[in-house]
Amino acid sequence: MTGRVLACLECGAPLLVCVQARGFCDARCRAAWNNRRKLRGAELYDLYMAHRWERAEAAGLGVFQAINRLASEYRAEDRAQREGRRSWRRPGDVLAERPYLKSIKTQVRGGR
Ligand SMILES: [Zn+2]
């Protein structure tokens, strides 16, 4: 036991042991967390896909700088509205749910 108190990812309230695995105090906090991620993700999606697949145009338009600016704005919102609490899941947790992302990709005909 580390003595660390686990808190709701959304509101920061300490979580009872019985709900710590869920990460949220209630459905409202879970929905708020996921809705913010959906909105932010939707803003980033088109820019990131262009950065990855339309590189020349994206570079000319400064797409990666725009992606970084959005991330900075999101972090500023977190600091102002969420008392600085992190608004993203830990990458190790995300990758643990998707082990195929760490596997060696076989060459797909026509793929890049
Ligand atoms: Zn909460």
PDB file of C-alpha atoms and ligand atoms in Angstrom:
ATOM      1  CA  MET A   1       0.000   0.000   0.000  1.00  0.00           C
ATOM      2  CA  THR A   2       1.489   3.289  -1.093  1.00  0.00           C
ATOM      3  CA  GLY A   3      -0.977   5.479   0.737  1.00  0.00           C
ATOM      4  CA  ARG A   4      -1.845   7.209  -2.536  1.00  0.00           C
ATOM      5  CA  VAL A   5      -5.477   8.250  -2.750  1.00  0.00           C
ATOM      6  CA  LEU A   6      -7.009   7.476  -6.114  1.00  0.00           C
ATOM      7  CA  ALA A   7      -9.201  10.261  -7.426  1.00  0.00           C
ATOM      8  CA  CYS A   8     -11.954  10.588  -9.994  1.00  0.00           C
ATOM      9  CA  LEU A   9     -10.339  11.344 -13.363  1.00  0.00           C
ATOM     10  CA  GLU A  10     -12.933  14.028 -14.034  1.00  0.00           C
ATOM     11  CA  CYS A  11     -13.675  15.918 -10.833  1.00  0.00           C
ATOM     12  CA  GLY A  12     -10.712  14.888  -8.693  1.00  0.00           C
ATOM     13  CA  ALA A  13     -12.813  13.703  -5.759  1.00  0.00           C
ATOM     14  CA  PRO A  14     -11.238  10.841  -3.795  1.00  0.00           C
ATOM     15  CA  LEU A  15     -12.663   7.510  -4.897  1.00  0.00           C
ATOM     16  CA  LEU A  16     -13.971   4.850  -2.584  1.00  0.00           C
ATOM     17  CA  VAL A  17     -12.072   1.583  -2.867  1.00  0.00           C
ATOM     18  CA  CYS A  18     -15.136  -0.076  -4.397  1.00  0.00           C
ATOM     19  CA  VAL A  19     -15.169   2.272  -7.413  1.00  0.00           C
ATOM     20  CA  GLN A  20     -11.428   2.912  -7.917  1.00  0.00           C
ATOM     21  CA  ALA A  21     -11.199   0.436 -10.791  1.00  0.00           C
ATOM     22  CA  ARG A  22     -13.786   2.444 -12.751  1.00  0.00           C
ATOM     23  CA  GLY A  23     -11.817   5.666 -12.333  1.00  0.00           C
ATOM     24  CA  PHE A  24     -14.883   7.887 -11.915  1.00  0.00           C
ATOM     25  CA  CYS A  25     -17.265   8.685  -9.084  1.00  0.00           C
ATOM     26  CA  ASP A  26     -20.349   8.350 -11.255  1.00  0.00           C
ATOM     27  CA  ALA A  27     -21.750   8.172 -14.773  1.00  0.00           C
ATOM     28  CA  ARG A  28     -21.889  11.966 -15.035  1.00  0.00           C
ATOM     29  CA  CYS A  29     -18.152  12.304 -14.484  1.00  0.00           C
ATOM     30  CA  ARG A  30     -17.437   9.462 -16.913  1.00  0.00           C
ATOM     31  CA  ALA A  31     -19.625  11.123 -19.579  1.00  0.00           C
ATOM     32  CA  ALA A  32     -17.979  14.538 -19.065  1.00  0.00           C
ATOM     33  CA  TRP A  33     -14.512  12.968 -19.380  1.00  0.00           C
ATOM     34  CA  ASN A  34     -15.415  11.053 -22.533  1.00  0.00           C
ATOM     35  CA  ASN A  35     -17.328  13.927 -24.152  1.00  0.00           C
ATOM     36  CA  ARG A  36     -14.367  16.281 -23.796  1.00  0.00           C
ATOM     37  CA  ARG A  37     -12.089  13.629 -25.318  1.00  0.00           C
ATOM     38  CA  LYS A  38     -14.523  13.129 -28.212  1.00  0.00           C
ATOM     39  CA  LEU A  39     -14.648  16.858 -28.973  1.00  0.00           C
ATOM     40  CA  ARG A  40     -10.898  17.300 -28.735  1.00  0.00           C
ATOM     41  CA  GLY A  41     -10.249  14.121 -30.674  1.00  0.00           C
ATOM     42  CA  ALA A  42     -12.557  15.243 -33.473  1.00  0.00           C
ATOM     43  CA  GLU A  43     -10.649  18.527 -33.734  1.00  0.00           C
ATOM     44  CA  LEU A  44      -7.340  16.683 -33.933  1.00  0.00           C
ATOM     45  CA  TYR A  45      -8.397  13.815 -36.224  1.00  0.00           C
ATOM     46  CA  ASP A  46      -8.470  15.566 -39.582  1.00  0.00           C
ATOM     47  CA  LEU A  47      -5.288  17.456 -38.864  1.00  0.00           C
ATOM     48  CA  TYR A  48      -3.421  14.353 -37.744  1.00  0.00           C
ATOM     49  CA  MET A  49      -4.596  12.272 -40.707  1.00  0.00           C
ATOM     50  CA  ALA A  50      -3.476  15.012 -43.091  1.00  0.00           C
ATOM     51  CA  HIS A  51      -0.160  15.213 -41.236  1.00  0.00           C
ATOM     52  CA  ARG A  52       0.281  11.472 -41.710  1.00  0.00           C
ATOM     53  CA  TRP A  53      -1.135  10.942 -45.220  1.00  0.00           C
ATOM     54  CA  GLU A  54      -0.950  14.288 -47.029  1.00  0.00           C
ATOM     55  CA  ARG A  55       2.419  15.304 -45.741  1.00  0.00           C
ATOM     56  CA  ALA A  56       3.466  17.881 -48.300  1.00  0.00           C
ATOM     57  CA  GLU A  57       0.239  19.852 -48.083  1.00  0.00           C
ATOM     58  CA  ALA A  58       0.115  19.487 -44.305  1.00  0.00           C
ATOM     59  CA  ALA A  59       3.690  20.679 -43.911  1.00  0.00           C
ATOM     60  CA  GLY A  60       2.999  23.656 -46.129  1.00  0.00           C
ATOM     61  CA  LEU A  61      -0.010  24.590 -44.038  1.00  0.00           C
ATOM     62  CA  GLY A  62       1.773  24.120 -40.713  1.00  0.00           C
ATOM     63  CA  VAL A  63      -0.556  21.331 -39.639  1.00  0.00           C
ATOM     64  CA  PHE A  64       1.742  19.859 -37.008  1.00  0.00           C
ATOM     65  CA  GLN A  65       2.183  23.266 -35.419  1.00  0.00           C
ATOM     66  CA  ALA A  66      -1.611  23.557 -35.335  1.00  0.00           C
ATOM     67  CA  ILE A  67      -1.860  20.147 -33.652  1.00  0.00           C
ATOM     68  CA  ASN A  68       0.636  21.269 -31.016  1.00  0.00           C
ATOM     69  CA  ARG A  69      -1.197  24.535 -30.540  1.00  0.00           C
ATOM     70  CA  LEU A  70      -4.467  22.699 -29.930  1.00  0.00           C
ATOM     71  CA  ALA A  71      -2.715  20.485 -27.380  1.00  0.00           C
ATOM     72  CA  SER A  72      -1.384  23.577 -25.628  1.00  0.00           C
ATOM     73  CA  GLU A  73      -4.845  25.141 -25.608  1.00  0.00           C
ATOM     74  CA  TYR A  74      -6.359  21.950 -24.187  1.00  0.00           C
ATOM     75  CA  ARG A  75      -3.735  21.921 -21.440  1.00  0.00           C
ATOM     76  CA  ALA A  76      -4.435  25.568 -20.653  1.00  0.00           C
ATOM     77  CA  GLU A  77      -8.145  24.721 -20.378  1.00  0.00           C
ATOM     78  CA  ASP A  78      -7.268  21.852 -18.049  1.00  0.00           C
ATOM     79  CA  ARG A  79      -5.278  24.191 -15.847  1.00  0.00           C
ATOM     80  CA  ALA A  80      -8.011  26.834 -15.805  1.00  0.00           C
ATOM     81  CA  GLN A  81     -11.083  24.589 -15.549  1.00  0.00           C
ATOM     82  CA  ARG A  82      -9.822  21.320 -14.042  1.00  0.00           C
ATOM     83  CA  GLU A  83      -7.329  22.548 -11.478  1.00  0.00           C
ATOM     84  CA  GLY A  84      -4.582  21.220 -13.724  1.00  0.00           C
ATOM     85  CA  ARG A  85      -5.724  17.624 -13.602  1.00  0.00           C
ATOM     86  CA  ARG A  86      -4.620  15.501 -16.542  1.00  0.00           C
ATOM     87  CA  SER A  87      -7.349  15.092 -19.186  1.00  0.00           C
ATOM     88  CA  TRP A  88      -5.867  12.143 -21.047  1.00  0.00           C
ATOM     89  CA  ARG A  89      -5.412   8.492 -20.287  1.00  0.00           C
ATOM     90  CA  ARG A  90      -1.946   7.191 -19.564  1.00  0.00           C
ATOM     91  CA  PRO A  91      -0.352   5.888 -22.795  1.00  0.00           C
ATOM     92  CA  GLY A  92       0.640   2.617 -21.134  1.00  0.00           C
ATOM     93  CA  ASP A  93      -3.019   1.956 -20.321  1.00  0.00           C
ATOM     94  CA  VAL A  94      -4.115   2.788 -23.868  1.00  0.00           C
ATOM     95  CA  LEU A  95      -1.464   0.546 -25.423  1.00  0.00           C
ATOM     96  CA  ALA A  96      -2.222  -2.270 -22.978  1.00  0.00           C
ATOM     97  CA  GLU A  97      -5.757  -2.348 -24.398  1.00  0.00           C
ATOM     98  CA  ARG A  98      -4.420  -2.463 -27.967  1.00  0.00           C
ATOM     99  CA  PRO A  99      -1.409  -4.777 -28.005  1.00  0.00           C
ATOM    100  CA  TYR A 100      -1.571  -4.993 -31.807  1.00  0.00           C
ATOM    101  CA  LEU A 101      -0.276  -1.415 -31.958  1.00  0.00           C
ATOM    102  CA  LYS A 102       3.033  -2.645 -30.557  1.00  0.00           C
ATOM    103  CA  SER A 103       3.266  -5.743 -32.727  1.00  0.00           C
ATOM    104  CA  ILE A 104       5.391  -5.915 -35.844  1.00  0.00           C
ATOM    105  CA  LYS A 105       3.283  -4.996 -38.857  1.00  0.00           C
ATOM    106  CA  THR A 106       3.483  -7.237 -41.857  1.00  0.00           C
ATOM    107  CA  GLN A 107       3.796  -5.556 -45.216  1.00  0.00           C
ATOM    108  CA  VAL A 108       0.412  -5.046 -46.778  1.00  0.00           C
ATOM    109  CA  ARG A 109       0.331  -4.791 -50.557  1.00  0.00           C
ATOM    110  CA  GLY A 110      -0.454  -1.224 -51.527  1.00  0.00           C
ATOM    111  CA  GLY A 111       0.131   0.027 -47.990  1.00  0.00           C
ATOM    112  CA  ARG A 112       2.737   2.541 -46.929  1.00  0.00           C
TER     113      ARG A 112
HETATM  114 ZN    ZN B   1     -16.045  12.644 -10.303  1.00  0.00          ZN
END
